[in-house]
Short mmCIF file of C-alpha atoms in Angstrom, two decimals:
data_model
loop_
_atom_site.label_atom_id
_atom_site.label_comp_id
_atom_site.label_asym_id
_atom_site.label_seq_id
_atom_site.Cartn_x
_atom_site.Cartn_y
_atom_site.Cartn_z
CA MET A 283 62.05 95.57 64.91
CA VAL A 284 60.94 97.82 68.24
CA THR A 285 60.06 95.67 70.94
CA CYS A 286 58.66 98.20 73.22
CA SER A 287 59.13 101.98 73.53
CA ASN A 288 59.63 102.82 77.01
CA LEU A 289 62.06 101.19 79.19
CA LYS A 290 63.36 101.72 82.50
CA ILE A 291 66.94 100.05 83.59
CA LYS A 292 69.46 99.94 87.21
CA ALA A 293 72.69 100.67 85.76
CA TYR A 294 74.66 99.49 89.22
CA GLY A 295 77.77 100.68 90.63
CA LYS A 296 80.44 98.37 91.49
CA ILE A 297 83.63 98.06 93.82
CA ASN A 298 87.31 96.29 93.06
CA LEU A 299 87.84 94.08 96.13
CA ALA A 300 90.78 94.06 94.48
CA LEU A 301 93.33 96.08 92.09
CA ASP A 302 96.52 95.62 90.61
CA ILE A 303 99.10 97.06 87.56
CA VAL A 304 100.68 94.22 85.95
CA GLY A 305 102.28 96.18 83.33
CA LYS A 306 101.48 98.66 80.60
CA ARG A 307 101.26 98.52 76.86
CA ASP A 308 102.62 100.52 73.92
CA ASP A 309 99.68 102.49 73.46
CA GLY A 310 99.49 103.69 77.58
CA TYR A 311 96.73 101.13 78.54
CA HIS A 312 97.16 100.39 82.05
CA MET A 313 97.37 95.94 82.43
CA LEU A 314 95.30 94.61 85.42
CA ASN A 315 94.22 92.65 87.51
CA THR A 316 91.19 92.90 89.18
CA VAL A 317 88.26 91.50 91.31
CA MET A 318 85.15 93.68 90.45
CA GLN A 319 81.70 93.24 92.32
CA SER A 320 78.40 94.73 91.48
CA VAL A 321 76.86 96.50 94.38
CA SER A 322 73.03 96.94 94.49
CA CYS A 323 73.37 101.32 94.14
CA PHE A 324 72.29 102.03 91.39
CA ASP A 325 71.46 105.39 88.07
CA LEU A 326 67.91 104.21 87.08
CA LEU A 327 67.92 105.29 83.58
CA ASP A 328 64.79 105.95 81.76
CA PHE A 329 64.37 105.49 77.58
CA THR A 330 61.46 106.95 75.66
CA LEU A 331 61.29 106.25 71.82
CA SER A 332 59.30 109.19 70.12
CA GLU A 333 59.21 110.55 66.34
CA GLY A 334 62.39 112.77 65.81
CA LYS A 335 66.03 111.13 65.52
CA GLY A 336 69.07 111.33 67.69
CA ILE A 337 69.51 110.59 71.27
CA GLU A 338 68.79 113.99 74.30
CA LEU A 339 69.66 113.16 77.55
CA THR A 340 67.97 114.67 80.82
CA CYS A 341 69.08 114.71 83.97
CA LYS A 342 67.82 117.26 87.33
CA LEU A 343 71.13 117.20 87.77
CA ASP A 344 72.74 120.71 86.84
CA SER A 345 76.30 119.41 86.24
CA PHE A 346 75.39 116.48 84.35
CA PRO A 347 76.82 116.82 80.86
CA LYS A 348 74.16 116.36 78.10
CA GLY A 349 76.41 116.37 75.19
CA GLU A 350 78.14 114.42 72.62
CA ASP A 351 81.01 113.93 75.33
CA ASN A 352 78.68 112.15 77.64
CA ILE A 353 79.23 108.64 77.78
CA ILE A 354 75.85 107.21 76.80
CA THR A 355 75.84 109.39 73.91
CA LYS A 356 78.82 107.54 73.12
CA ALA A 357 77.14 104.60 73.79
CA TYR A 358 74.45 105.56 71.37
CA HIS A 359 76.44 106.40 68.35
CA ALA A 360 79.05 103.07 69.09
CA PHE A 361 75.66 100.28 69.05
CA ALA A 362 74.31 102.07 65.47
CA ASP A 363 78.24 101.69 64.33
CA PHE A 364 77.87 98.37 65.26
CA THR A 365 74.61 96.69 64.15
CA HIS A 366 74.44 99.16 61.74
CA ILE A 367 70.72 100.02 62.83
CA ASP A 368 68.82 103.14 62.01
CA PHE A 369 66.70 103.83 65.01
CA GLY A 370 64.08 105.85 63.00
CA CYS A 371 63.28 107.52 66.08
CA LYS A 372 64.26 110.19 68.39
CA ILE A 373 65.54 108.73 71.64
CA THR A 374 65.12 110.36 74.92
CA VAL A 375 67.47 109.16 78.06
CA ASN A 376 66.26 110.40 81.75
CA VAL A 377 69.16 109.96 83.41
CA GLU A 378 68.47 109.15 87.62
CA LYS A 379 72.18 110.06 88.70
CA ASN A 380 73.07 108.73 92.33
CA LEU A 381 76.11 107.17 91.92
CA PRO A 382 79.18 109.91 92.34
CA SER A 383 81.81 111.13 89.77
CA GLN A 384 85.34 110.64 90.20
CA ALA A 385 84.82 108.24 93.10
CA GLY A 386 85.84 104.45 91.42
CA MET A 387 82.43 103.08 91.56
CA GLY A 388 82.08 102.92 87.25
CA GLY A 389 79.14 105.36 87.59
CA GLY A 390 79.83 106.52 84.16
CA SER A 391 80.41 102.92 82.98
CA ALA A 392 77.73 101.15 84.09
CA ASP A 393 75.58 104.20 82.50
CA ALA A 394 77.27 102.90 79.36
CA ALA A 395 77.10 99.09 79.67
CA ALA A 396 73.14 99.69 80.77
CA THR A 397 72.10 101.80 77.65
CA LEU A 398 73.76 99.03 75.72
CA ARG A 399 71.52 96.64 77.24
CA ALA A 400 68.53 98.72 77.06
CA LEU A 401 69.45 99.34 73.03
CA ASP A 402 69.71 95.79 72.44
CA PHE A 403 66.76 94.41 74.13
CA MET A 404 64.29 98.18 72.73
CA PHE A 405 65.32 97.60 68.95
CA ASP A 406 65.50 93.51 68.99
CA THR A 407 69.27 93.34 67.70
CA ARG A 408 69.56 89.82 70.12
CA LEU A 409 73.54 91.02 70.68
CA THR A 410 75.86 88.33 72.83
CA ASP A 411 77.43 89.14 75.67
CA GLU A 412 80.72 89.02 73.87
CA GLN A 413 79.41 90.81 71.31
CA LEU A 414 78.21 94.26 73.85
CA CYS A 415 81.80 93.88 75.35
CA SER A 416 83.01 94.74 72.43
CA ILE A 417 81.80 97.23 72.14
CA GLY A 418 81.77 98.23 75.73
CA VAL A 419 85.67 97.93 75.74
CA ALA A 420 86.22 101.11 72.94
CA LEU A 421 83.80 103.10 75.28
CA GLY A 422 86.06 102.51 78.74
CA ALA A 423 87.99 99.72 80.51
CA ASP A 424 84.59 99.07 83.01
CA VAL A 425 82.35 98.94 80.71
CA PRO A 426 82.53 95.18 79.59
CA PHE A 427 82.08 94.56 83.56
CA CYS A 428 79.20 96.60 83.49
CA ILE A 429 77.49 94.77 80.90
CA THR A 430 77.60 91.65 82.68
CA GLY A 431 78.39 92.47 86.14
CA GLY A 432 78.03 90.11 89.68
CA THR A 433 81.94 89.18 90.70
CA ARG A 434 85.12 88.45 88.42
CA LEU A 435 88.36 88.80 87.74
CA CYS A 436 89.26 91.29 85.26
CA GLN A 437 92.14 91.41 83.47
CA GLY A 438 94.07 92.81 80.38
CA VAL A 439 92.67 96.41 80.59
CA GLY A 440 89.51 95.08 81.57
CA GLU A 441 88.11 93.00 79.34
CA ILE A 442 89.28 89.78 80.18
CA MET A 443 87.04 88.26 82.70
CA SER A 444 86.40 85.44 85.16
CA ASN A 445 83.18 84.57 86.88
CA LEU A 446 83.54 84.31 91.00
CA PRO A 447 81.15 83.42 93.42
CA SER A 448 79.75 86.55 95.29
CA PRO A 449 80.64 86.61 99.24
CA ASP A 450 78.04 86.80 101.44
CA CYS A 451 78.01 90.28 103.28
CA ALA A 452 77.52 94.19 102.92
CA PHE A 453 79.22 97.23 101.96
CA VAL A 454 79.03 100.95 103.20
CA ILE A 455 80.50 103.00 100.82
CA ILE A 456 81.31 107.29 101.27
CA LYS A 457 82.83 109.44 99.22
CA PRO A 458 85.32 112.31 100.27
CA ASP A 459 84.35 115.80 98.91
CA VAL A 460 87.80 115.37 97.11
CA GLY A 461 87.20 113.36 93.46
CA ILE A 462 89.87 112.33 92.07
CA SER A 463 90.45 111.49 87.77
CA THR A 464 91.70 108.08 86.23
CA PRO A 465 93.96 109.56 84.64
CA GLU A 466 95.22 111.84 87.13
CA ALA A 467 95.32 108.26 89.43
CA PHE A 468 96.92 106.49 86.73
CA LYS A 469 99.90 109.19 85.99
CA LYS A 470 100.69 108.80 90.36
CA TYR A 471 101.18 105.48 90.35
CA ASP A 472 103.54 105.53 86.86
CA SER A 473 105.61 107.96 88.94
CA ILE A 474 106.18 105.82 92.27
CA SER A 475 109.10 103.17 91.44
CA ASN A 476 108.38 100.31 93.93
CA PRO A 477 104.79 100.03 94.20
CA LYS A 478 102.96 97.48 96.64
CA ARG A 479 102.03 94.32 95.07
CA CYS A 480 98.66 92.07 95.00
CA ASN A 481 98.67 88.46 96.46
CA MET A 482 95.98 87.92 94.06
CA ASP A 483 95.83 84.10 94.41
CA VAL A 484 95.03 84.01 98.27
CA LEU A 485 91.83 86.40 97.74
CA LEU A 486 90.67 84.26 94.82
CA ARG A 487 91.05 80.88 97.26
CA TYR A 488 89.18 83.63 100.09
CA ILE A 489 86.72 84.43 97.51
CA GLY A 490 86.28 80.82 95.78
CA GLY A 491 86.18 79.37 99.04
CA GLY A 492 83.49 81.86 100.75
CA LYS A 493 85.58 83.13 103.37
CA LEU A 494 84.88 86.31 104.20
CA PHE A 495 87.85 87.33 107.03
CA GLY A 496 90.41 85.77 104.28
CA ILE A 497 88.69 87.94 102.02
CA CYS A 498 88.51 91.10 104.11
CA SER A 499 92.44 90.09 105.24
CA ASN A 500 93.39 90.57 101.70
CA LEU A 501 91.33 93.56 100.12
CA PHE A 502 94.95 95.45 98.29
CA ASN A 503 94.11 98.00 95.84
CA VAL A 504 97.75 99.57 94.48
CA LEU A 505 96.18 102.67 93.29
CA GLU A 506 95.21 103.67 96.99
CA TYR A 507 98.67 103.59 98.24
CA ALA A 508 99.96 105.94 95.10
CA ALA A 509 97.04 108.07 95.61
CA ASP A 510 98.24 109.35 98.92
CA ARG A 511 95.56 110.78 100.11
CA GLU A 512 94.66 112.25 103.87
CA GLU A 513 90.83 112.61 102.99
CA ILE A 514 91.28 108.86 101.94
CA THR A 515 93.26 107.22 104.74
CA HIS A 516 90.55 109.14 107.08
CA ALA A 517 87.23 107.71 105.03
CA VAL A 518 89.46 104.12 105.63
CA GLN A 519 89.75 104.75 109.18
CA GLU A 520 86.02 106.09 109.60
CA LEU A 521 84.79 102.88 108.38
CA LYS A 522 86.97 100.78 110.51
CA ASN A 523 86.21 102.44 113.49
CA SER A 524 82.19 101.74 113.06
CA GLY A 525 82.70 98.17 112.97
CA ALA A 526 84.01 97.19 109.01
CA LEU A 527 85.62 94.05 109.22
CA SER A 528 87.96 95.73 106.55
CA ALA A 529 88.30 99.14 104.54
CA LEU A 530 89.29 100.08 100.92
CA MET A 531 89.54 102.65 98.36
CA THR A 532 87.01 101.55 95.21
CA GLY A 533 88.72 101.46 91.58
CA SER A 534 90.48 105.25 91.01
CA GLY A 535 88.79 106.67 94.43
CA SER A 536 87.79 108.68 95.87
CA ALA A 537 84.90 106.49 97.25
CA VAL A 538 86.44 103.95 100.30
CA PHE A 539 84.01 100.99 101.25
CA GLY A 540 83.90 99.36 104.44
CA VAL A 541 82.65 95.33 104.22
CA PHE A 542 80.35 94.02 107.14
CA PRO A 543 79.24 90.77 107.74
CA ASP A 544 75.76 91.51 107.11
CA ILE A 545 73.23 94.24 106.59
CA ALA A 546 72.20 94.91 109.31
CA SER A 547 75.47 95.83 110.97
CA ALA A 548 76.34 97.73 107.83
CA GLN A 549 72.93 100.23 108.94
CA THR A 550 74.08 100.40 112.25
CA ALA A 551 77.19 101.55 110.88
CA ALA A 552 75.93 103.96 108.31
CA GLU A 553 73.89 105.77 111.37
CA LYS A 554 77.33 106.77 113.05
CA LEU A 555 78.96 107.96 110.13
CA SER A 556 78.01 111.79 109.13
CA GLY A 557 79.74 114.78 107.02
CA TRP A 558 80.24 112.86 103.84
CA SER A 559 78.83 114.11 100.48
CA TYR A 560 77.93 110.37 99.85
CA LYS A 561 77.13 107.38 101.35
CA CYS A 562 75.45 104.44 100.14
CA VAL A 563 74.62 100.82 102.00
CA CYS A 564 74.86 98.07 100.00
CA GLN A 565 75.23 94.23 99.29
CA PRO A 566 76.70 92.50 96.15
CA VAL A 567 74.27 91.93 92.73
CA LYS A 568 75.00 89.15 90.32
CA GLN A 569 74.52 91.42 87.27
CA GLY A 570 75.65 94.60 86.41
CA TRP A 571 71.91 95.63 85.06
CA GLU A 572 68.47 94.75 85.36
CA PHE A 573 65.03 95.99 83.55
CA VAL A 574 62.04 97.79 85.91
CA TYR A 575 58.91 96.58 85.13
#
């Protein structure tokens, strides 16, 4: 059953308020202890059904991959394998790509999660969040979070999630010209003999109590220390100089976010920042996606 032939969905990006690595599985996957936060900057995916079969991706960016290796295409195939559905039509996805790549903002994961949500709605398969996340985790560690979103403590390889209250604040996100691939970031971490550790319990208490200054004092990303990149250090300092309460690299980088008490102070700070390949003023959002009607 097809519920609609056209659907637009926002795929919200994410930042990591904390990211620690607590172990490594035999298969090479790192065990995480991280607090993820959905933010209001997004990619926009426009799904259209027509006669034919298969999936076609379109995007104005020449650098956007449109073949079988794209995570949207992988999500399409994973959804079909899980549901055993015969789509019976061609699916065209036009992607308005706003989230940068190699930034640590979950842009690819957000697109995959939005694809699973859109297909579930359009073809009325009525999968549970748990079922969607079981599809998503095979696509990437951040995909289960992006399927749900909000503010969550994520553990394991990212699939074990606990809901948290969202902080009352705003963010400015900037990205240097340099990008950092996720495999590169974790490989650099593996080379460190005695990495710093996150005091996650303290951070979680401040998040639970809505204490923004306490949250800002306990932001942590072990991959930022592992990266040890001059461009990251410069971005952190620039955000602090602009008035951020604190600043941190998100995920595996190279985007860096600054925390501000409100959207007005974030916008004022953003006006002072120039020369970055990406800049976004945003706020926390309570889910990882949103249909656009």
